[in-house]
JSON list of C-alpha atoms in Angstrom, two decimals:
[
{"chain": "A", "resi": 476, "resn": "MET", "atom": "CA", "xyz": [-0.22, -3.47, 3.25]},
{"chain": "A", "resi": 477, "resn": "TYR", "atom": "CA", "xyz": [-1.76, -3.14, 6.61]},
{"chain": "A", "resi": 478, "resn": "SER", "atom": "CA", "xyz": [-3.44, -5.93, 8.43]},
{"chain": "A", "resi": 479, "resn": "ALA", "atom": "CA", "xyz": [-7.19, -5.88, 8.86]},
{"chain": "A", "resi": 480, "resn": "VAL", "atom": "CA", "xyz": [-6.69, -7.82, 12.10]},
{"chain": "A", "resi": 481, "resn": "MET", "atom": "CA", "xyz": [-5.40, -5.58, 14.81]},
{"chain": "A", "resi": 482, "resn": "SER", "atom": "CA", "xyz": [-6.16, -4.69, 18.38]},
{"chain": "A", "resi": 483, "resn": "THR", "atom": "CA", "xyz": [-9.10, -2.36, 18.80]},
{"chain": "A", "resi": 484, "resn": "PRO", "atom": "CA", "xyz": [-7.90, 1.25, 18.85]},
{"chain": "A", "resi": 485, "resn": "ARG", "atom": "CA", "xyz": [-8.66, 2.84, 22.20]},
{"chain": "A", "resi": 486, "resn": "THR", "atom": "CA", "xyz": [-9.17, 6.51, 21.48]},
{"chain": "A", "resi": 487, "resn": "THR", "atom": "CA", "xyz": [-11.95, 7.95, 19.39]},
{"chain": "A", "resi": 488, "resn": "PRO", "atom": "CA", "xyz": [-9.56, 9.51, 16.83]},
{"chain": "A", "resi": 489, "resn": "GLU", "atom": "CA", "xyz": [-7.78, 6.16, 16.43]},
{"chain": "A", "resi": 490, "resn": "ARG", "atom": "CA", "xyz": [-11.09, 4.35, 15.94]},
{"chain": "A", "resi": 491, "resn": "LEU", "atom": "CA", "xyz": [-12.17, 6.94, 13.37]},
{"chain": "A", "resi": 492, "resn": "VAL", "atom": "CA", "xyz": [-8.90, 6.67, 11.43]},
{"chain": "A", "resi": 493, "resn": "GLU", "atom": "CA", "xyz": [-8.94, 2.87, 11.45]},
{"chain": "A", "resi": 494, "resn": "ALA", "atom": "CA", "xyz": [-12.58, 2.76, 10.36]},
{"chain": "A", "resi": 495, "resn": "THR", "atom": "CA", "xyz": [-11.80, 5.20, 7.55]},
{"chain": "A", "resi": 496, "resn": "ARG", "atom": "CA", "xyz": [-8.82, 3.12, 6.42]},
{"chain": "A", "resi": 497, "resn": "GLU", "atom": "CA", "xyz": [-11.00, 0.01, 6.14]},
{"chain": "A", "resi": 498, "resn": "LEU", "atom": "CA", "xyz": [-13.79, 1.83, 4.34]},
{"chain": "A", "resi": 499, "resn": "LEU", "atom": "CA", "xyz": [-11.41, 3.53, 1.90]},
{"chain": "A", "resi": 500, "resn": "TRP", "atom": "CA", "xyz": [-9.93, 0.12, 1.10]},
{"chain": "A", "resi": 501, "resn": "GLU", "atom": "CA", "xyz": [-13.37, -1.43, 0.59]},
{"chain": "A", "resi": 502, "resn": "ARG", "atom": "CA", "xyz": [-15.37, 1.43, -0.94]},
{"chain": "A", "resi": 503, "resn": "GLY", "atom": "CA", "xyz": [-13.02, 4.22, -1.99]},
{"chain": "A", "resi": 504, "resn": "TYR", "atom": "CA", "xyz": [-13.32, 7.87, -1.03]},
{"chain": "A", "resi": 505, "resn": "VAL", "atom": "CA", "xyz": [-16.73, 8.59, -2.58]},
{"chain": "A", "resi": 506, "resn": "GLY", "atom": "CA", "xyz": [-18.23, 5.46, -1.04]},
{"chain": "A", "resi": 507, "resn": "THR", "atom": "CA", "xyz": [-16.91, 6.33, 2.41]},
{"chain": "A", "resi": 508, "resn": "SER", "atom": "CA", "xyz": [-19.52, 8.54, 4.00]},
{"chain": "A", "resi": 509, "resn": "PRO", "atom": "CA", "xyz": [-19.04, 10.26, 7.36]},
{"chain": "A", "resi": 510, "resn": "LYS", "atom": "CA", "xyz": [-22.05, 8.31, 8.64]},
{"chain": "A", "resi": 511, "resn": "ALA", "atom": "CA", "xyz": [-20.47, 4.98, 7.63]},
{"chain": "A", "resi": 512, "resn": "VAL", "atom": "CA", "xyz": [-17.22, 5.98, 9.36]},
{"chain": "A", "resi": 513, "resn": "GLN", "atom": "CA", "xyz": [-19.07, 6.97, 12.52]},
{"chain": "A", "resi": 514, "resn": "GLN", "atom": "CA", "xyz": [-20.99, 3.68, 12.55]},
{"chain": "A", "resi": 515, "resn": "ALA", "atom": "CA", "xyz": [-17.86, 1.58, 11.94]},
{"chain": "A", "resi": 516, "resn": "ALA", "atom": "CA", "xyz": [-15.92, 3.48, 14.60]},
{"chain": "A", "resi": 517, "resn": "GLY", "atom": "CA", "xyz": [-18.74, 3.53, 17.14]},
{"chain": "A", "resi": 518, "resn": "ALA", "atom": "CA", "xyz": [-18.42, 7.31, 17.34]},
{"chain": "A", "resi": 519, "resn": "GLY", "atom": "CA", "xyz": [-20.95, 10.09, 17.12]},
{"chain": "A", "resi": 520, "resn": "GLN", "atom": "CA", "xyz": [-21.00, 12.92, 14.63]},
{"chain": "A", "resi": 521, "resn": "GLY", "atom": "CA", "xyz": [-19.90, 15.38, 17.30]},
{"chain": "A", "resi": 522, "resn": "SER", "atom": "CA", "xyz": [-16.88, 13.24, 18.16]},
{"chain": "A", "resi": 523, "resn": "MET", "atom": "CA", "xyz": [-15.85, 12.99, 14.53]},
{"chain": "A", "resi": 524, "resn": "TYR", "atom": "CA", "xyz": [-16.03, 16.72, 13.93]},
{"chain": "A", "resi": 525, "resn": "HIS", "atom": "CA", "xyz": [-14.39, 17.46, 17.26]},
{"chain": "A", "resi": 526, "resn": "HIS", "atom": "CA", "xyz": [-11.26, 15.56, 16.16]},
{"chain": "A", "resi": 527, "resn": "PHE", "atom": "CA", "xyz": [-11.30, 16.15, 12.39]},
{"chain": "A", "resi": 528, "resn": "ALA", "atom": "CA", "xyz": [-12.33, 19.17, 10.31]},
{"chain": "A", "resi": 529, "resn": "GLY", "atom": "CA", "xyz": [-14.32, 16.95, 7.95]},
{"chain": "A", "resi": 530, "resn": "LYS", "atom": "CA", "xyz": [-14.24, 13.96, 5.65]},
{"chain": "A", "resi": 531, "resn": "GLN", "atom": "CA", "xyz": [-11.15, 15.13, 3.75]},
{"chain": "A", "resi": 532, "resn": "ASP", "atom": "CA", "xyz": [-9.17, 15.72, 6.96]},
{"chain": "A", "resi": 533, "resn": "LEU", "atom": "CA", "xyz": [-10.09, 12.29, 8.30]},
{"chain": "A", "resi": 534, "resn": "ALA", "atom": "CA", "xyz": [-9.37, 10.61, 4.95]},
{"chain": "A", "resi": 535, "resn": "LEU", "atom": "CA", "xyz": [-5.98, 12.33, 4.82]},
{"chain": "A", "resi": 536, "resn": "ALA", "atom": "CA", "xyz": [-5.08, 10.97, 8.27]},
{"chain": "A", "resi": 537, "resn": "ALA", "atom": "CA", "xyz": [-6.19, 7.49, 7.18]},
{"chain": "A", "resi": 538, "resn": "ILE", "atom": "CA", "xyz": [-4.30, 7.62, 3.88]},
{"chain": "A", "resi": 539, "resn": "ARG", "atom": "CA", "xyz": [-1.15, 8.85, 5.63]},
{"chain": "A", "resi": 540, "resn": "ARG", "atom": "CA", "xyz": [-1.32, 6.00, 8.13]},
{"chain": "A", "resi": 541, "resn": "THR", "atom": "CA", "xyz": [-1.88, 3.42, 5.41]},
{"chain": "A", "resi": 542, "resn": "ALA", "atom": "CA", "xyz": [1.04, 4.84, 3.40]},
{"chain": "A", "resi": 543, "resn": "GLU", "atom": "CA", "xyz": [3.29, 4.83, 6.47]},
{"chain": "A", "resi": 544, "resn": "GLU", "atom": "CA", "xyz": [2.46, 1.19, 7.19]},
{"chain": "A", "resi": 545, "resn": "LEU", "atom": "CA", "xyz": [3.04, 0.17, 3.58]},
{"chain": "A", "resi": 546, "resn": "GLY", "atom": "CA", "xyz": [6.42, 1.90, 3.64]},
{"chain": "A", "resi": 547, "resn": "ALA", "atom": "CA", "xyz": [7.40, 0.35, 6.96]},
{"chain": "A", "resi": 548, "resn": "ALA", "atom": "CA", "xyz": [6.36, -3.15, 5.84]},
{"chain": "A", "resi": 549, "resn": "ALA", "atom": "CA", "xyz": [8.38, -2.80, 2.64]},
{"chain": "A", "resi": 550, "resn": "GLU", "atom": "CA", "xyz": [11.43, -1.47, 4.47]},
{"chain": "A", "resi": 551, "resn": "ALA", "atom": "CA", "xyz": [11.28, -4.32, 7.00]},
{"chain": "A", "resi": 552, "resn": "VAL", "atom": "CA", "xyz": [11.84, -6.76, 4.14]},
{"chain": "A", "resi": 553, "resn": "LEU", "atom": "CA", "xyz": [13.97, -4.72, 1.74]},
{"chain": "A", "resi": 554, "resn": "GLY", "atom": "CA", "xyz": [16.23, -3.44, 4.51]},
{"chain": "A", "resi": 555, "resn": "GLY", "atom": "CA", "xyz": [16.69, -6.89, 6.04]},
{"chain": "A", "resi": 556, "resn": "GLU", "atom": "CA", "xyz": [19.42, -9.45, 5.70]},
{"chain": "A", "resi": 557, "resn": "GLY", "atom": "CA", "xyz": [20.23, -11.42, 2.59]},
{"chain": "A", "resi": 558, "resn": "SER", "atom": "CA", "xyz": [21.16, -10.91, -0.99]},
{"chain": "A", "resi": 559, "resn": "ALA", "atom": "CA", "xyz": [19.48, -8.31, -3.16]},
{"chain": "A", "resi": 560, "resn": "TYR", "atom": "CA", "xyz": [17.54, -11.02, -5.00]},
{"chain": "A", "resi": 561, "resn": "ALA", "atom": "CA", "xyz": [16.49, -12.68, -1.73]},
{"chain": "A", "resi": 562, "resn": "ARG", "atom": "CA", "xyz": [15.17, -9.37, -0.35]},
{"chain": "A", "resi": 563, "resn": "ILE", "atom": "CA", "xyz": [13.24, -8.61, -3.55]},
{"chain": "A", "resi": 564, "resn": "GLU", "atom": "CA", "xyz": [11.90, -12.16, -3.54]},
{"chain": "A", "resi": 565, "resn": "ALA", "atom": "CA", "xyz": [10.85, -11.84, 0.11]},
{"chain": "A", "resi": 566, "resn": "TYR", "atom": "CA", "xyz": [9.11, -8.56, -0.68]},
{"chain": "A", "resi": 567, "resn": "LEU", "atom": "CA", "xyz": [7.25, -10.04, -3.65]},
{"chain": "A", "resi": 568, "resn": "LEU", "atom": "CA", "xyz": [6.27, -13.21, -1.77]},
{"chain": "A", "resi": 569, "resn": "ARG", "atom": "CA", "xyz": [5.27, -11.65, 1.55]},
{"chain": "A", "resi": 570, "resn": "GLU", "atom": "CA", "xyz": [1.73, -12.26, 2.75]},
{"chain": "A", "resi": 571, "resn": "ARG", "atom": "CA", "xyz": [-0.86, -9.98, 1.19]},
{"chain": "A", "resi": 572, "resn": "GLU", "atom": "CA", "xyz": [-4.65, -9.81, 0.99]},
{"chain": "A", "resi": 573, "resn": "VAL", "atom": "CA", "xyz": [-4.43, -10.16, -2.78]},
{"chain": "A", "resi": 574, "resn": "LEU", "atom": "CA", "xyz": [-8.16, -10.32, -3.52]},
{"chain": "A", "resi": 575, "resn": "ARG", "atom": "CA", "xyz": [-8.77, -7.09, -1.62]},
{"chain": "A", "resi": 576, "resn": "GLY", "atom": "CA", "xyz": [-6.11, -5.32, -3.64]},
{"chain": "A", "resi": 577, "resn": "CYS", "atom": "CA", "xyz": [-3.51, -2.90, -2.40]},
{"chain": "A", "resi": 578, "resn": "PRO", "atom": "CA", "xyz": [-4.97, -0.31, -0.03]},
{"chain": "A", "resi": 579, "resn": "VAL", "atom": "CA", "xyz": [-2.64, 2.33, -1.49]},
{"chain": "A", "resi": 580, "resn": "GLY", "atom": "CA", "xyz": [-2.82, 1.19, -5.11]},
{"chain": "A", "resi": 581, "resn": "ARG", "atom": "CA", "xyz": [-6.62, 1.19, -5.00]},
{"chain": "A", "resi": 582, "resn": "LEU", "atom": "CA", "xyz": [-6.54, 4.86, -4.03]},
{"chain": "A", "resi": 583, "resn": "THR", "atom": "CA", "xyz": [-4.90, 5.66, -7.37]},
{"chain": "A", "resi": 584, "resn": "MET", "atom": "CA", "xyz": [-8.08, 4.50, -9.09]},
{"chain": "A", "resi": 585, "resn": "ASP", "atom": "CA", "xyz": [-10.25, 6.81, -7.00]},
{"chain": "A", "resi": 586, "resn": "PRO", "atom": "CA", "xyz": [-10.91, 9.98, -9.03]},
{"chain": "A", "resi": 587, "resn": "GLU", "atom": "CA", "xyz": [-11.63, 12.04, -5.90]},
{"chain": "A", "resi": 588, "resn": "VAL", "atom": "CA", "xyz": [-8.26, 11.13, -4.36]},
{"chain": "A", "resi": 589, "resn": "ILE", "atom": "CA", "xyz": [-6.31, 11.70, -7.56]},
{"chain": "A", "resi": 590, "resn": "ALA", "atom": "CA", "xyz": [-8.03, 15.06, -8.18]},
{"chain": "A", "resi": 591, "resn": "ASP", "atom": "CA", "xyz": [-7.12, 16.30, -4.69]},
{"chain": "A", "resi": 592, "resn": "PRO", "atom": "CA", "xyz": [-3.38, 17.14, -4.43]},
{"chain": "A", "resi": 593, "resn": "GLU", "atom": "CA", "xyz": [-3.46, 16.87, -0.64]},
{"chain": "A", "resi": 594, "resn": "LEU", "atom": "CA", "xyz": [-5.02, 13.39, -0.61]},
{"chain": "A", "resi": 595, "resn": "ARG", "atom": "CA", "xyz": [-2.86, 12.23, -3.52]},
{"chain": "A", "resi": 596, "resn": "ALA", "atom": "CA", "xyz": [0.43, 13.41, -1.94]},
{"chain": "A", "resi": 597, "resn": "PRO", "atom": "CA", "xyz": [0.93, 10.54, 0.57]},
{"chain": "A", "resi": 598, "resn": "VAL", "atom": "CA", "xyz": [0.08, 8.01, -2.15]},
{"chain": "A", "resi": 599, "resn": "GLU", "atom": "CA", "xyz": [2.62, 9.52, -4.54]},
{"chain": "A", "resi": 600, "resn": "GLU", "atom": "CA", "xyz": [5.21, 9.79, -1.79]},
{"chain": "A", "resi": 601, "resn": "VAL", "atom": "CA", "xyz": [5.02, 6.20, -0.58]},
{"chain": "A", "resi": 602, "resn": "LEU", "atom": "CA", "xyz": [5.01, 4.74, -4.09]},
{"chain": "A", "resi": 603, "resn": "GLY", "atom": "CA", "xyz": [7.99, 6.94, -4.96]},
{"chain": "A", "resi": 604, "resn": "ARG", "atom": "CA", "xyz": [9.85, 5.87, -1.82]},
{"chain": "A", "resi": 605, "resn": "LEU", "atom": "CA", "xyz": [9.07, 2.24, -2.58]},
{"chain": "A", "resi": 606, "resn": "ARG", "atom": "CA", "xyz": [10.43, 2.53, -6.12]},
{"chain": "A", "resi": 607, "resn": "GLY", "atom": "CA", "xyz": [13.50, 4.33, -4.79]},
{"chain": "A", "resi": 608, "resn": "ARG", "atom": "CA", "xyz": [14.16, 1.68, -2.16]},
{"chain": "A", "resi": 609, "resn": "LEU", "atom": "CA", "xyz": [13.73, -1.13, -4.67]},
{"chain": "A", "resi": 610, "resn": "ALA", "atom": "CA", "xyz": [16.13, 0.64, -7.05]},
{"chain": "A", "resi": 611, "resn": "GLU", "atom": "CA", "xyz": [18.71, 0.83, -4.23]},
{"chain": "A", "resi": 612, "resn": "VAL", "atom": "CA", "xyz": [18.42, -2.90, -3.61]},
{"chain": "A", "resi": 613, "resn": "VAL", "atom": "CA", "xyz": [18.80, -3.64, -7.33]},
{"chain": "A", "resi": 614, "resn": "GLN", "atom": "CA", "xyz": [21.86, -1.36, -7.44]},
{"chain": "A", "resi": 615, "resn": "GLU", "atom": "CA", "xyz": [23.34, -3.24, -4.48]},
{"chain": "A", "resi": 616, "resn": "GLY", "atom": "CA", "xyz": [22.85, -6.48, -6.43]},
{"chain": "A", "resi": 617, "resn": "LEU", "atom": "CA", "xyz": [24.54, -4.98, -9.49]},
{"chain": "A", "resi": 618, "resn": "ASP", "atom": "CA", "xyz": [27.43, -3.60, -7.42]},
{"chain": "A", "resi": 619, "resn": "SER", "atom": "CA", "xyz": [28.04, -6.96, -5.74]},
{"chain": "A", "resi": 620, "resn": "GLY", "atom": "CA", "xyz": [27.86, -8.83, -9.05]},
{"chain": "A", "resi": 621, "resn": "GLU", "atom": "CA", "xyz": [24.88, -10.85, -7.87]},
{"chain": "A", "resi": 622, "resn": "LEU", "atom": "CA", "xyz": [22.67, -9.27, -10.54]},
{"chain": "A", "resi": 623, "resn": "ARG", "atom": "CA", "xyz": [24.23, -8.98, -13.95]},
{"chain": "A", "resi": 624, "resn": "GLY", "atom": "CA", "xyz": [23.46, -7.52, -17.28]},
{"chain": "A", "resi": 625, "resn": "SER", "atom": "CA", "xyz": [22.34, -4.10, -18.26]},
{"chain": "A", "resi": 626, "resn": "LEU", "atom": "CA", "xyz": [19.61, -3.76, -15.67]},
{"chain": "A", "resi": 627, "resn": "ASP", "atom": "CA", "xyz": [18.49, -0.24, -14.96]},
{"chain": "A", "resi": 628, "resn": "PRO", "atom": "CA", "xyz": [17.65, -0.10, -11.23]},
{"chain": "A", "resi": 629, "resn": "GLU", "atom": "CA", "xyz": [14.85, 2.45, -11.66]},
{"chain": "A", "resi": 630, "resn": "GLU", "atom": "CA", "xyz": [13.27, 0.45, -14.47]},
{"chain": "A", "resi": 631, "resn": "ILE", "atom": "CA", "xyz": [13.42, -2.77, -12.47]},
{"chain": "A", "resi": 632, "resn": "ALA", "atom": "CA", "xyz": [11.94, -1.01, -9.44]},
{"chain": "A", "resi": 633, "resn": "ALA", "atom": "CA", "xyz": [9.08, 0.31, -11.58]},
{"chain": "A", "resi": 634, "resn": "THR", "atom": "CA", "xyz": [8.59, -3.20, -12.99]},
{"chain": "A", "resi": 635, "resn": "VAL", "atom": "CA", "xyz": [8.35, -4.70, -9.49]},
{"chain": "A", "resi": 636, "resn": "VAL", "atom": "CA", "xyz": [5.72, -2.17, -8.41]},
{"chain": "A", "resi": 637, "resn": "ALA", "atom": "CA", "xyz": [3.82, -2.50, -11.70]},
{"chain": "A", "resi": 638, "resn": "THR", "atom": "CA", "xyz": [3.85, -6.30, -11.43]},
{"chain": "A", "resi": 639, "resn": "LEU", "atom": "CA", "xyz": [2.37, -6.18, -7.95]},
{"chain": "A", "resi": 640, "resn": "GLN", "atom": "CA", "xyz": [-0.27, -3.60, -8.80]},
{"chain": "A", "resi": 641, "resn": "GLY", "atom": "CA", "xyz": [-1.16, -5.34, -12.06]},
{"chain": "A", "resi": 642, "resn": "GLY", "atom": "CA", "xyz": [-1.26, -8.66, -10.25]},
{"chain": "A", "resi": 643, "resn": "TYR", "atom": "CA", "xyz": [-3.80, -7.25, -7.79]},
{"chain": "A", "resi": 644, "resn": "VAL", "atom": "CA", "xyz": [-5.98, -6.07, -10.68]},
{"chain": "A", "resi": 645, "resn": "LEU", "atom": "CA", "xyz": [-5.83, -9.45, -12.44]},
{"chain": "A", "resi": 646, "resn": "ALA", "atom": "CA", "xyz": [-6.56, -11.31, -9.21]},
{"chain": "A", "resi": 647, "resn": "ARG", "atom": "CA", "xyz": [-9.56, -9.13, -8.40]},
{"chain": "A", "resi": 648, "resn": "ALA", "atom": "CA", "xyz": [-10.87, -9.43, -11.96]},
{"chain": "A", "resi": 649, "resn": "THR", "atom": "CA", "xyz": [-10.79, -13.23, -11.83]},
{"chain": "A", "resi": 650, "resn": "GLY", "atom": "CA", "xyz": [-11.65, -13.69, -8.16]},
{"chain": "A", "resi": 651, "resn": "SER", "atom": "CA", "xyz": [-8.50, -15.78, -7.79]},
{"chain": "A", "resi": 652, "resn": "ARG", "atom": "CA", "xyz": [-5.01, -15.04, -6.55]},
{"chain": "A", "resi": 653, "resn": "ALA", "atom": "CA", "xyz": [-3.55, -17.29, -9.26]},
{"chain": "A", "resi": 654, "resn": "PRO", "atom": "CA", "xyz": [-2.82, -14.45, -11.75]},
{"chain": "A", "resi": 655, "resn": "PHE", "atom": "CA", "xyz": [-1.07, -12.47, -8.99]},
{"chain": "A", "resi": 656, "resn": "ASP", "atom": "CA", "xyz": [1.08, -15.45, -8.02]},
{"chain": "A", "resi": 657, "resn": "SER", "atom": "CA", "xyz": [1.85, -16.16, -11.67]},
{"chain": "A", "resi": 658, "resn": "ALA", "atom": "CA", "xyz": [2.97, -12.57, -12.29]},
{"chain": "A", "resi": 659, "resn": "VAL", "atom": "CA", "xyz": [5.24, -12.64, -9.22]},
{"chain": "A", "resi": 660, "resn": "ARG", "atom": "CA", "xyz": [6.77, -15.99, -10.22]},
{"chain": "A", "resi": 661, "resn": "GLY", "atom": "CA", "xyz": [7.37, -14.70, -13.74]},
{"chain": "A", "resi": 662, "resn": "LEU", "atom": "CA", "xyz": [9.14, -11.59, -12.52]},
{"chain": "A", "resi": 663, "resn": "LEU", "atom": "CA", "xyz": [11.30, -13.58, -10.12]},
{"chain": "A", "resi": 664, "resn": "ALA", "atom": "CA", "xyz": [12.26, -15.97, -12.94]},
{"chain": "A", "resi": 665, "resn": "LEU", "atom": "CA", "xyz": [13.31, -13.01, -15.09]},
{"chain": "A", "resi": 666, "resn": "LEU", "atom": "CA", "xyz": [15.38, -11.51, -12.25]},
{"chain": "A", "resi": 667, "resn": "ALA", "atom": "CA", "xyz": [17.02, -14.86, -11.48]},
{"chain": "A", "resi": 668, "resn": "ALA", "atom": "CA", "xyz": [18.05, -15.21, -15.11]},
{"chain": "A", "resi": 669, "resn": "THR", "atom": "CA", "xyz": [20.20, -12.05, -15.00]}
]
């Protein structure tokens, strides 16, 4: 997921997109008003509508950027050095803002995003790419003999993503990252046992 701590974007469109990303993560699409975006970005209404056709256009730019960053962060770990298990472990254990939830996963719970094919597309795409990349890593582990048994790479990839997303939900529900950490440890124990 993307980091909330970053250098201040310099251009007005960048500030608007970054403000929208934060607000979508915190409040969802319905709760992200153009006025709130303008206030968070330090931009006027005229500036916003000069650069973006409206709320949907701005939200789409923000969702695309969030999805791109999620994909790049996952690829940095999954495409790195090490065994298949080590790369999956590194991906599962990488630093996350667990109590805030996944900025992409939270969008799947937003009825306005899910009902809009254009807004939903980058979410579907990045989650699909993530599952595909995880399945490739699992297949590499099977091919090398590191992972054994009758593992189905696509099913394991779906399990990894579901464990993370479910872990976020459990952590947010309890106000503690302990359920997230427990779910990750449990999945890693199951993978190590193959």
